[in-house]
Amino acid sequence: MKDFNYFMPTKIYFGRDCVIKNADVFKQLGKKAVIITGRTSAKNNGSQADVVRALESAQINYFVFDQIEENPSVNTIEKAAAKAVEEKADFVIGIGGGSPMDSAKAVAFLACNPDKPVEFLFEKGQSPHLPVVEIPTTAGTGSEVTQYAILTVPEKKTKMGIAKRTFADAAFLDVKYFESLPVGVTRNTAVDALTHLIEAYLCSENGFLSDVIAERGMEIFKDCKYPLLKGEFDTETREKLLLASTLGGMAIAQSQTSLPHAMGYYLTFFKELPHGAANAQFTKAYMDFVPEQDRVEKILSILGFESTADLDGFLEKLTKRVHFTENEINYYTDEIMKIKGKLATVTKEITRQDMYNMFKDSNK
Ligand code: NAP
Ligand code: FE
């Protein structure tokens, strides 16, 4: 068997009202919290109110930064971190989808290193950071259990993972926050979770434990296929989507995401395609390309698809596809060929022509 390491130190609390029931968790992290969230959803789905109630019961002061946009930019992170420094926050609570959860991690680093510019997030090497708590309200990114944070870097015309890595100290998973999730966001984020499970399983950095986690996540995802197509979600399905998402995060925490994620960032940046949809557009081409076709077969069998075309047809029913021009394909190809770390997630050499073909074959 291949050597592997596995590390995922986040304490997970799963269940109805888990934030309120475990208010003591916040007490161990400091006396003042900054809540990082998006503009509206956390106020509407009850998550922010639960956190405020838990903080008040634990006599912890807090303030709210609720200006996180989708695919957050480094400029927003700078503003949030400046506020956290001004308010002398001891720890950071991210509430929302991947955008606020990733932002919370980035703010935790910047607020602890106030003399550093935002570019420092992209410099290799570890550094001190504030503790982080994550509360997901979308079931997709798994950011509550990953060490990654993805930010939009306008100067580079794409999204990039920050080099600084941290896991949340605690993650609270309460399905009641998902009841308000619109069908479109539910589908896009579920597809993101599925792509984490698939990419973790096919990634060159996989290992026994990430495989076990990914296989179980795909089994759970299979039960959600029909509700996703129908656009109707009962509580049990919502719970399954949440678990599939968290398992997807745990799987990529050992391995990492692969080509569909890296390719998809261009579609999100240039064509504003939601993150999950952007990954979905490239999933078939990627699965057809990797040498581990036995593992591709296993994925299809667990998920109940006959072929990668069958899987692609399912994804196309759930998420939007976009068209890109020849010039765009060439630009994306040249850019991605520079990201050696991502190319290394596939176990064979990828030529420029291979990459070009994968973009070309995924064009709609
Ligand atoms: P998101 O950008 O966080 O949120 C999408 C939309 O959903 C927002 O409009 C948000 O509204 C809304 N929303 C969130 N929860 C809701 C709820 N319960 N009810 C109704 N609306 C709700 O979407 P996401 O797909 O979860 O996150 C995408 C980001 O995560 C991307 O930047 C992606 O690159 C990153 N990502 C990170 C990892 C990782 O490992 N760290 C992995 C994959 C993806 P508000 O703005 O009002 O909150
Ligand atoms: Fe993702």
Short mmCIF file of C-alpha atoms and ligand atoms in Angstrom, two decimals:
data_model
loop_
_atom_site.label_atom_id
_atom_site.label_comp_id
_atom_site.label_asym_id
_atom_site.label_seq_id
_atom_site.Cartn_x
_atom_site.Cartn_y
_atom_site.Cartn_z
CA MET A 1 0.00 0.00 0.00
CA LYS A 2 1.04 3.56 -0.72
CA ASP A 3 2.35 5.63 2.25
CA PHE A 4 -0.07 8.23 3.53
CA ASN A 5 -0.47 10.95 6.15
CA TYR A 6 -3.77 12.10 7.48
CA PHE A 7 -4.40 15.19 9.59
CA MET A 8 -7.72 16.93 10.21
CA PRO A 9 -7.79 18.39 13.71
CA THR A 10 -11.15 20.22 13.64
CA LYS A 11 -13.67 19.27 16.34
CA ILE A 12 -16.96 18.63 14.58
CA TYR A 13 -20.30 19.20 16.31
CA PHE A 14 -23.20 17.81 14.28
CA GLY A 15 -26.84 18.19 15.22
CA ARG A 16 -29.79 20.45 15.68
CA ASP A 17 -28.97 23.51 17.83
CA CYS A 18 -25.36 22.37 18.21
CA VAL A 19 -24.13 25.99 18.39
CA ILE A 20 -26.37 26.82 21.34
CA LYS A 21 -25.72 23.49 23.05
CA ASN A 22 -21.94 23.91 22.85
CA ALA A 23 -21.48 27.59 23.70
CA ASP A 24 -18.59 26.61 25.97
CA VAL A 25 -16.47 25.91 22.90
CA PHE A 26 -16.32 29.67 22.21
CA LYS A 27 -15.24 30.42 25.80
CA GLN A 28 -11.95 28.61 25.29
CA LEU A 29 -11.03 30.83 22.34
CA GLY A 30 -11.03 34.31 23.84
CA LYS A 31 -13.07 37.28 25.04
CA LYS A 32 -13.87 38.97 21.75
CA ALA A 33 -14.98 37.43 18.47
CA VAL A 34 -15.27 38.79 14.95
CA ILE A 35 -18.12 37.19 13.01
CA ILE A 36 -17.30 37.05 9.29
CA THR A 37 -20.29 36.51 7.06
CA GLY A 38 -22.07 37.37 3.83
CA ARG A 39 -24.56 40.18 3.36
CA THR A 40 -27.90 38.50 4.10
CA SER A 41 -28.14 34.72 4.35
CA ALA A 42 -26.77 34.31 7.91
CA LYS A 43 -29.36 36.79 9.16
CA ASN A 44 -32.18 34.93 7.39
CA ASN A 45 -31.33 31.32 8.18
CA GLY A 46 -30.89 31.75 11.94
CA SER A 47 -27.17 30.93 12.08
CA GLN A 48 -26.03 34.42 13.07
CA ALA A 49 -28.71 34.68 15.75
CA ASP A 50 -27.64 31.31 17.23
CA VAL A 51 -23.99 32.40 17.33
CA VAL A 52 -24.89 35.72 18.96
CA ARG A 53 -26.99 33.88 21.55
CA ALA A 54 -24.15 31.43 22.26
CA LEU A 55 -21.59 34.26 22.57
CA GLU A 56 -23.82 36.27 24.86
CA SER A 57 -24.45 33.26 27.08
CA ALA A 58 -20.68 32.74 27.29
CA GLN A 59 -20.17 36.49 27.98
CA ILE A 60 -18.04 37.01 24.90
CA ASN A 61 -18.06 40.35 23.10
CA TYR A 62 -18.36 40.33 19.33
CA PHE A 63 -18.76 42.44 16.25
CA VAL A 64 -20.00 41.50 12.80
CA PHE A 65 -18.30 42.03 9.44
CA ASP A 66 -21.04 41.13 6.93
CA GLN A 67 -19.55 42.38 3.67
CA ILE A 68 -18.11 39.13 2.29
CA GLU A 69 -19.05 38.71 -1.37
CA GLU A 70 -19.13 35.46 -3.34
CA ASN A 71 -15.60 34.38 -4.35
CA PRO A 72 -14.17 36.96 -1.92
CA SER A 73 -11.45 39.28 -3.12
CA VAL A 74 -8.24 40.07 -1.28
CA ASN A 75 -9.46 43.68 -1.00
CA THR A 76 -12.45 42.63 1.12
CA ILE A 77 -10.21 40.46 3.30
CA GLU A 78 -7.95 43.45 3.95
CA LYS A 79 -10.93 45.50 5.13
CA ALA A 80 -12.24 42.70 7.37
CA ALA A 81 -8.80 42.14 8.90
CA ALA A 82 -8.30 45.88 9.56
CA LYS A 83 -11.59 45.90 11.46
CA ALA A 84 -10.59 42.78 13.43
CA VAL A 85 -7.34 44.50 14.43
CA GLU A 86 -9.11 47.75 15.36
CA GLU A 87 -11.63 45.81 17.48
CA LYS A 88 -8.87 43.65 19.04
CA ALA A 89 -10.61 40.38 18.18
CA ASP A 90 -9.24 37.24 19.85
CA PHE A 91 -10.82 34.78 17.42
CA VAL A 92 -12.76 34.56 14.16
CA ILE A 93 -16.11 32.91 13.43
CA GLY A 94 -16.98 32.27 9.77
CA ILE A 95 -20.68 31.77 9.02
CA GLY A 96 -21.96 30.98 5.53
CA GLY A 97 -20.84 29.24 2.41
CA GLY A 98 -17.23 28.74 1.38
CA SER A 99 -16.80 32.45 0.75
CA PRO A 100 -17.20 33.62 4.39
CA MET A 101 -15.59 30.43 5.76
CA ASP A 102 -12.46 30.88 3.61
CA SER A 103 -12.45 34.59 4.46
CA ALA A 104 -12.46 33.76 8.18
CA LYS A 105 -9.23 31.76 7.77
CA ALA A 106 -7.56 34.52 5.75
CA VAL A 107 -8.62 37.16 8.29
CA ALA A 108 -7.27 34.97 11.12
CA PHE A 109 -3.78 35.21 9.56
CA LEU A 110 -3.86 38.87 8.59
CA ALA A 111 -5.31 40.07 11.91
CA CYS A 112 -2.56 38.26 13.79
CA ASN A 113 0.12 39.85 11.58
CA PRO A 114 -1.13 43.44 11.29
CA ASP A 115 2.17 44.81 9.97
CA LYS A 116 2.06 42.48 6.93
CA PRO A 117 0.45 43.32 3.57
CA VAL A 118 -2.28 41.06 2.18
CA GLU A 119 0.26 39.49 -0.24
CA PHE A 120 1.78 37.74 2.77
CA LEU A 121 -1.12 35.27 2.67
CA PHE A 122 0.34 33.87 -0.55
CA GLU A 123 3.89 33.49 0.81
CA LYS A 124 4.91 29.96 1.73
CA GLY A 125 5.69 29.18 5.35
CA GLN A 126 3.50 28.97 8.40
CA SER A 127 2.73 31.90 10.67
CA PRO A 128 0.70 32.60 13.80
CA HIS A 129 -3.04 33.16 13.38
CA LEU A 130 -6.14 33.69 15.47
CA PRO A 131 -8.30 30.64 16.27
CA VAL A 132 -11.15 29.98 13.83
CA VAL A 133 -14.65 28.51 14.18
CA GLU A 134 -16.60 27.64 11.03
CA ILE A 135 -20.34 27.26 10.58
CA PRO A 136 -21.35 26.13 7.08
CA THR A 137 -24.71 27.18 5.65
CA THR A 138 -24.11 25.68 2.20
CA ALA A 139 -23.31 22.00 1.67
CA GLY A 140 -20.48 22.06 -0.81
CA THR A 141 -17.06 23.43 -0.04
CA GLY A 142 -16.24 21.47 3.11
CA SER A 143 -14.16 24.52 4.10
CA GLU A 144 -15.11 23.87 7.73
CA VAL A 145 -12.75 20.86 7.68
CA THR A 146 -10.11 21.91 5.17
CA GLN A 147 -6.93 23.91 5.65
CA TYR A 148 -7.52 25.83 2.41
CA ALA A 149 -8.87 29.30 1.66
CA ILE A 150 -9.48 30.47 -1.88
CA LEU A 151 -9.50 34.18 -2.70
CA THR A 152 -10.04 36.19 -5.86
CA VAL A 153 -6.91 38.10 -6.83
CA PRO A 154 -8.05 40.77 -9.33
CA GLU A 155 -4.47 41.60 -10.43
CA LYS A 156 -3.85 37.97 -11.40
CA LYS A 157 -7.26 37.67 -13.05
CA THR A 158 -8.11 34.44 -11.21
CA LYS A 159 -8.79 32.82 -7.88
CA MET A 160 -5.90 31.45 -5.84
CA GLY A 161 -5.53 29.32 -2.74
CA ILE A 162 -3.62 31.16 -0.03
CA ALA A 163 -0.32 29.57 0.94
CA LYS A 164 -0.99 29.93 4.67
CA ARG A 165 -2.88 26.93 5.94
CA THR A 166 -5.08 26.48 8.96
CA PHE A 167 -7.90 24.24 10.05
CA ALA A 168 -10.79 25.54 12.11
CA ASP A 169 -10.62 24.72 15.81
CA ALA A 170 -14.30 23.76 15.69
CA ALA A 171 -17.04 23.33 13.09
CA PHE A 172 -20.77 23.35 13.85
CA LEU A 173 -23.01 21.48 11.42
CA ASP A 174 -26.71 22.20 11.89
CA VAL A 175 -29.04 21.21 9.08
CA LYS A 176 -31.65 23.79 10.07
CA TYR A 177 -29.52 26.53 8.45
CA PHE A 178 -29.94 24.81 5.07
CA GLU A 179 -33.72 24.87 4.87
CA SER A 180 -33.63 28.27 3.18
CA LEU A 181 -30.99 27.33 0.62
CA PRO A 182 -32.41 27.97 -2.87
CA VAL A 183 -32.46 25.07 -5.35
CA GLY A 184 -29.79 26.67 -7.56
CA VAL A 185 -27.29 27.18 -4.71
CA THR A 186 -28.09 23.69 -3.37
CA ARG A 187 -27.26 22.14 -6.75
CA ASN A 188 -24.11 24.17 -7.42
CA THR A 189 -22.73 23.49 -3.97
CA ALA A 190 -23.68 19.78 -4.00
CA VAL A 191 -21.79 19.45 -7.27
CA ASP A 192 -18.78 21.14 -5.65
CA ALA A 193 -18.90 18.49 -2.90
CA LEU A 194 -19.12 15.73 -5.49
CA THR A 195 -16.12 17.10 -7.37
CA HIS A 196 -14.11 17.17 -4.12
CA LEU A 197 -14.91 13.50 -3.57
CA ILE A 198 -14.01 12.58 -7.16
CA GLU A 199 -10.86 14.71 -7.38
CA ALA A 200 -9.61 13.52 -3.97
CA TYR A 201 -10.09 9.93 -5.14
CA LEU A 202 -8.21 10.43 -8.41
CA CYS A 203 -5.55 12.83 -7.07
CA SER A 204 -1.92 11.68 -7.01
CA GLU A 205 -1.84 12.59 -3.30
CA ASN A 206 -4.68 10.28 -2.28
CA GLY A 207 -4.17 7.73 0.47
CA PHE A 208 -6.04 4.95 2.22
CA LEU A 209 -7.98 7.22 4.57
CA SER A 210 -8.91 9.84 1.97
CA ASP A 211 -10.12 6.96 -0.24
CA VAL A 212 -12.29 5.52 2.53
CA ILE A 213 -13.76 8.94 3.23
CA ALA A 214 -14.34 9.71 -0.45
CA GLU A 215 -16.00 6.34 -1.11
CA ARG A 216 -18.41 6.81 1.80
CA GLY A 217 -19.09 10.38 0.70
CA MET A 218 -19.96 9.17 -2.81
CA GLU A 219 -22.26 6.48 -1.41
CA ILE A 220 -24.11 9.14 0.56
CA PHE A 221 -24.18 11.44 -2.47
CA LYS A 222 -25.81 8.72 -4.56
CA ASP A 223 -28.93 8.91 -2.37
CA CYS A 224 -29.19 12.63 -3.18
CA LYS A 225 -29.15 12.28 -6.99
CA TYR A 226 -32.89 12.12 -7.47
CA PRO A 227 -33.74 14.94 -5.01
CA LEU A 228 -31.10 17.09 -6.74
CA LEU A 229 -32.68 16.46 -10.14
CA LYS A 230 -36.16 17.08 -8.77
CA GLY A 231 -35.09 20.14 -6.79
CA GLU A 232 -36.87 18.93 -3.65
CA PHE A 233 -35.03 18.36 -0.40
CA ASP A 234 -36.36 16.89 2.83
CA THR A 235 -34.36 17.11 6.05
CA GLU A 236 -32.77 13.69 5.57
CA THR A 237 -31.51 14.67 2.12
CA ARG A 238 -30.21 18.00 3.44
CA GLU A 239 -28.33 16.07 6.16
CA LYS A 240 -26.87 13.73 3.58
CA LEU A 241 -25.73 16.63 1.39
CA LEU A 242 -24.12 18.24 4.43
CA LEU A 243 -22.31 15.03 5.34
CA ALA A 244 -21.18 14.45 1.74
CA SER A 245 -19.80 17.99 1.74
CA THR A 246 -17.94 17.57 5.02
CA LEU A 247 -16.57 14.20 3.89
CA GLY A 248 -15.47 15.83 0.62
CA GLY A 249 -13.61 18.46 2.67
CA MET A 250 -11.95 15.76 4.81
CA ALA A 251 -10.89 13.89 1.67
CA ILE A 252 -9.29 16.94 0.00
CA ALA A 253 -7.66 17.83 3.32
CA GLN A 254 -5.36 14.88 2.76
CA SER A 255 -5.07 14.93 -1.01
CA GLN A 256 -6.15 18.16 -2.67
CA THR A 257 -8.38 19.26 -5.51
CA SER A 258 -7.17 18.59 -9.03
CA LEU A 259 -7.63 19.88 -12.57
CA PRO A 260 -11.41 20.61 -12.65
CA HIS A 261 -10.99 23.04 -9.76
CA ALA A 262 -7.95 24.75 -11.27
CA MET A 263 -9.60 24.94 -14.72
CA GLY A 264 -12.89 26.10 -13.25
CA TYR A 265 -11.37 29.16 -11.53
CA TYR A 266 -11.08 30.87 -14.94
CA LEU A 267 -14.77 30.34 -15.66
CA THR A 268 -15.72 31.77 -12.30
CA PHE A 269 -13.43 34.78 -12.74
CA PHE A 270 -14.16 35.59 -16.37
CA LYS A 271 -17.70 34.25 -16.81
CA GLU A 272 -19.05 34.44 -13.27
CA LEU A 273 -19.97 30.77 -13.34
CA PRO A 274 -20.64 29.51 -9.78
CA HIS A 275 -17.77 27.46 -8.37
CA GLY A 276 -19.51 24.04 -8.44
CA ALA A 277 -20.78 24.56 -12.00
CA ALA A 278 -17.30 25.58 -13.13
CA ASN A 279 -15.80 22.35 -11.76
CA ALA A 280 -18.61 20.30 -13.30
CA GLN A 281 -17.86 21.59 -16.79
CA PHE A 282 -14.42 19.91 -16.70
CA THR A 283 -15.16 16.76 -14.70
CA LYS A 284 -15.77 14.43 -17.67
CA ALA A 285 -12.66 15.52 -19.58
CA TYR A 286 -10.57 15.10 -16.42
CA MET A 287 -11.98 11.65 -15.61
CA ASP A 288 -11.39 10.52 -19.20
CA PHE A 289 -7.79 11.80 -19.06
CA VAL A 290 -6.42 10.34 -15.80
CA PRO A 291 -4.51 7.03 -16.08
CA GLU A 292 -6.41 5.44 -13.14
CA GLN A 293 -9.36 4.23 -15.23
CA ASP A 294 -10.00 1.39 -12.73
CA ARG A 295 -10.66 4.06 -10.11
CA VAL A 296 -12.88 5.98 -12.53
CA GLU A 297 -14.92 2.77 -12.95
CA LYS A 298 -15.18 2.45 -9.17
CA ILE A 299 -16.46 6.03 -8.87
CA LEU A 300 -19.09 5.42 -11.56
CA SER A 301 -20.18 2.20 -9.90
CA ILE A 302 -20.50 3.78 -6.43
CA LEU A 303 -22.45 6.73 -7.81
CA GLY A 304 -24.61 4.57 -10.08
CA PHE A 305 -23.57 5.96 -13.49
CA GLU A 306 -22.87 3.87 -16.57
CA SER A 307 -20.14 6.04 -18.03
CA THR A 308 -18.47 9.42 -17.67
CA ALA A 309 -20.92 10.67 -20.35
CA ASP A 310 -23.80 9.53 -18.14
CA LEU A 311 -22.30 11.38 -15.15
CA ASP A 312 -21.74 14.44 -17.34
CA GLY A 313 -25.39 14.37 -18.45
CA PHE A 314 -26.46 14.35 -14.79
CA LEU A 315 -24.17 17.30 -13.99
CA GLU A 316 -25.43 19.22 -17.00
CA LYS A 317 -29.00 18.92 -15.73
CA LEU A 318 -27.97 20.47 -12.42
CA THR A 319 -25.56 23.23 -13.40
CA LYS A 320 -25.13 25.84 -16.10
CA ARG A 321 -22.48 25.40 -18.82
CA VAL A 322 -20.67 28.19 -20.66
CA HIS A 323 -18.93 28.64 -23.99
CA PHE A 324 -15.37 29.91 -24.39
CA THR A 325 -13.60 31.15 -27.49
CA GLU A 326 -10.44 29.78 -29.09
CA ASN A 327 -8.48 32.75 -27.69
CA GLU A 328 -9.85 32.04 -24.24
CA ILE A 329 -8.92 28.36 -24.46
CA ASN A 330 -5.37 29.31 -25.38
CA TYR A 331 -5.16 31.86 -22.57
CA TYR A 332 -6.53 29.43 -19.94
CA THR A 333 -4.22 26.68 -21.21
CA ASP A 334 -1.11 28.85 -21.01
CA GLU A 335 -2.00 30.07 -17.54
CA ILE A 336 -2.78 26.68 -16.05
CA MET A 337 0.41 25.14 -17.49
CA LYS A 338 2.31 27.49 -15.13
CA ILE A 339 0.68 25.96 -12.03
CA LYS A 340 3.06 23.04 -11.61
CA GLY A 341 1.60 21.97 -8.27
CA LYS A 342 -1.82 21.38 -9.84
CA LEU A 343 -0.39 19.55 -12.84
CA ALA A 344 1.36 17.23 -10.36
CA THR A 345 -2.02 16.11 -8.98
CA VAL A 346 -2.30 13.88 -12.07
CA THR A 347 0.00 10.85 -12.15
CA LYS A 348 1.12 11.34 -15.74
CA GLU A 349 2.80 14.20 -17.50
CA ILE A 350 0.37 16.73 -18.96
CA THR A 351 1.45 18.39 -22.18
CA ARG A 352 0.12 21.73 -23.38
CA GLN A 353 -1.80 19.86 -26.08
CA ASP A 354 -3.41 17.58 -23.45
CA MET A 355 -4.55 20.60 -21.48
CA TYR A 356 -5.78 22.39 -24.59
CA ASN A 357 -7.79 19.29 -25.52
CA MET A 358 -9.39 19.08 -22.10
CA PHE A 359 -10.58 22.69 -22.42
CA LYS A 360 -11.68 22.12 -26.00
CA ASP A 361 -13.60 18.91 -25.17
CA SER A 362 -15.39 20.68 -22.32
CA ASN A 363 -16.55 23.62 -24.43
CA LYS A 364 -20.29 24.09 -24.91
P1 NAP B 1 -20.82 31.24 -1.30
O1 NAP B 1 -20.14 32.15 -2.26
O2 NAP B 1 -20.27 31.18 0.07
O3 NAP B 1 -22.37 31.60 -1.20
C1 NAP B 1 -23.18 31.59 -2.36
C2 NAP B 1 -24.50 32.28 -2.12
O4 NAP B 1 -25.30 31.49 -1.25
C3 NAP B 1 -24.39 33.65 -1.47
O5 NAP B 1 -25.25 34.52 -2.17
C4 NAP B 1 -24.91 33.42 -0.04
O6 NAP B 1 -25.56 34.57 0.46
C5 NAP B 1 -25.89 32.30 -0.27
N1 NAP B 1 -26.17 31.46 0.90
C6 NAP B 1 -25.27 30.88 1.74
N2 NAP B 1 -25.93 30.12 2.66
C7 NAP B 1 -27.24 30.26 2.42
C8 NAP B 1 -28.43 29.74 3.04
N3 NAP B 1 -28.36 28.88 4.06
N4 NAP B 1 -29.64 30.10 2.53
C9 NAP B 1 -29.72 30.94 1.45
N5 NAP B 1 -28.64 31.46 0.83
C10 NAP B 1 -27.42 31.11 1.30
O7 NAP B 1 -20.89 29.79 -1.98
P2 NAP B 1 -20.10 28.44 -1.76
O8 NAP B 1 -20.27 27.67 -3.00
O9 NAP B 1 -20.46 27.80 -0.47
O10 NAP B 1 -18.57 28.88 -1.64
C11 NAP B 1 -17.80 29.14 -2.77
C12 NAP B 1 -16.42 29.59 -2.35
O11 NAP B 1 -15.76 28.54 -1.60
C13 NAP B 1 -15.55 29.85 -3.57
O12 NAP B 1 -14.75 31.00 -3.35
C14 NAP B 1 -14.70 28.59 -3.65
O13 NAP B 1 -13.48 28.78 -4.34
C15 NAP B 1 -14.48 28.27 -2.20
N6 NAP B 1 -14.11 26.87 -1.93
C16 NAP B 1 -13.29 26.61 -0.87
C17 NAP B 1 -12.88 25.32 -0.58
C18 NAP B 1 -11.98 25.06 0.59
O14 NAP B 1 -11.49 23.95 0.78
N7 NAP B 1 -11.71 26.03 1.43
C19 NAP B 1 -13.31 24.25 -1.37
C20 NAP B 1 -14.16 24.53 -2.44
C21 NAP B 1 -14.56 25.83 -2.69
P3 NAP B 1 -24.82 35.64 1.46
O15 NAP B 1 -23.73 36.27 0.66
O16 NAP B 1 -25.88 36.57 1.86
O17 NAP B 1 -24.27 34.84 2.60
FE FE B 2 -14.51 23.34 -4.48
#
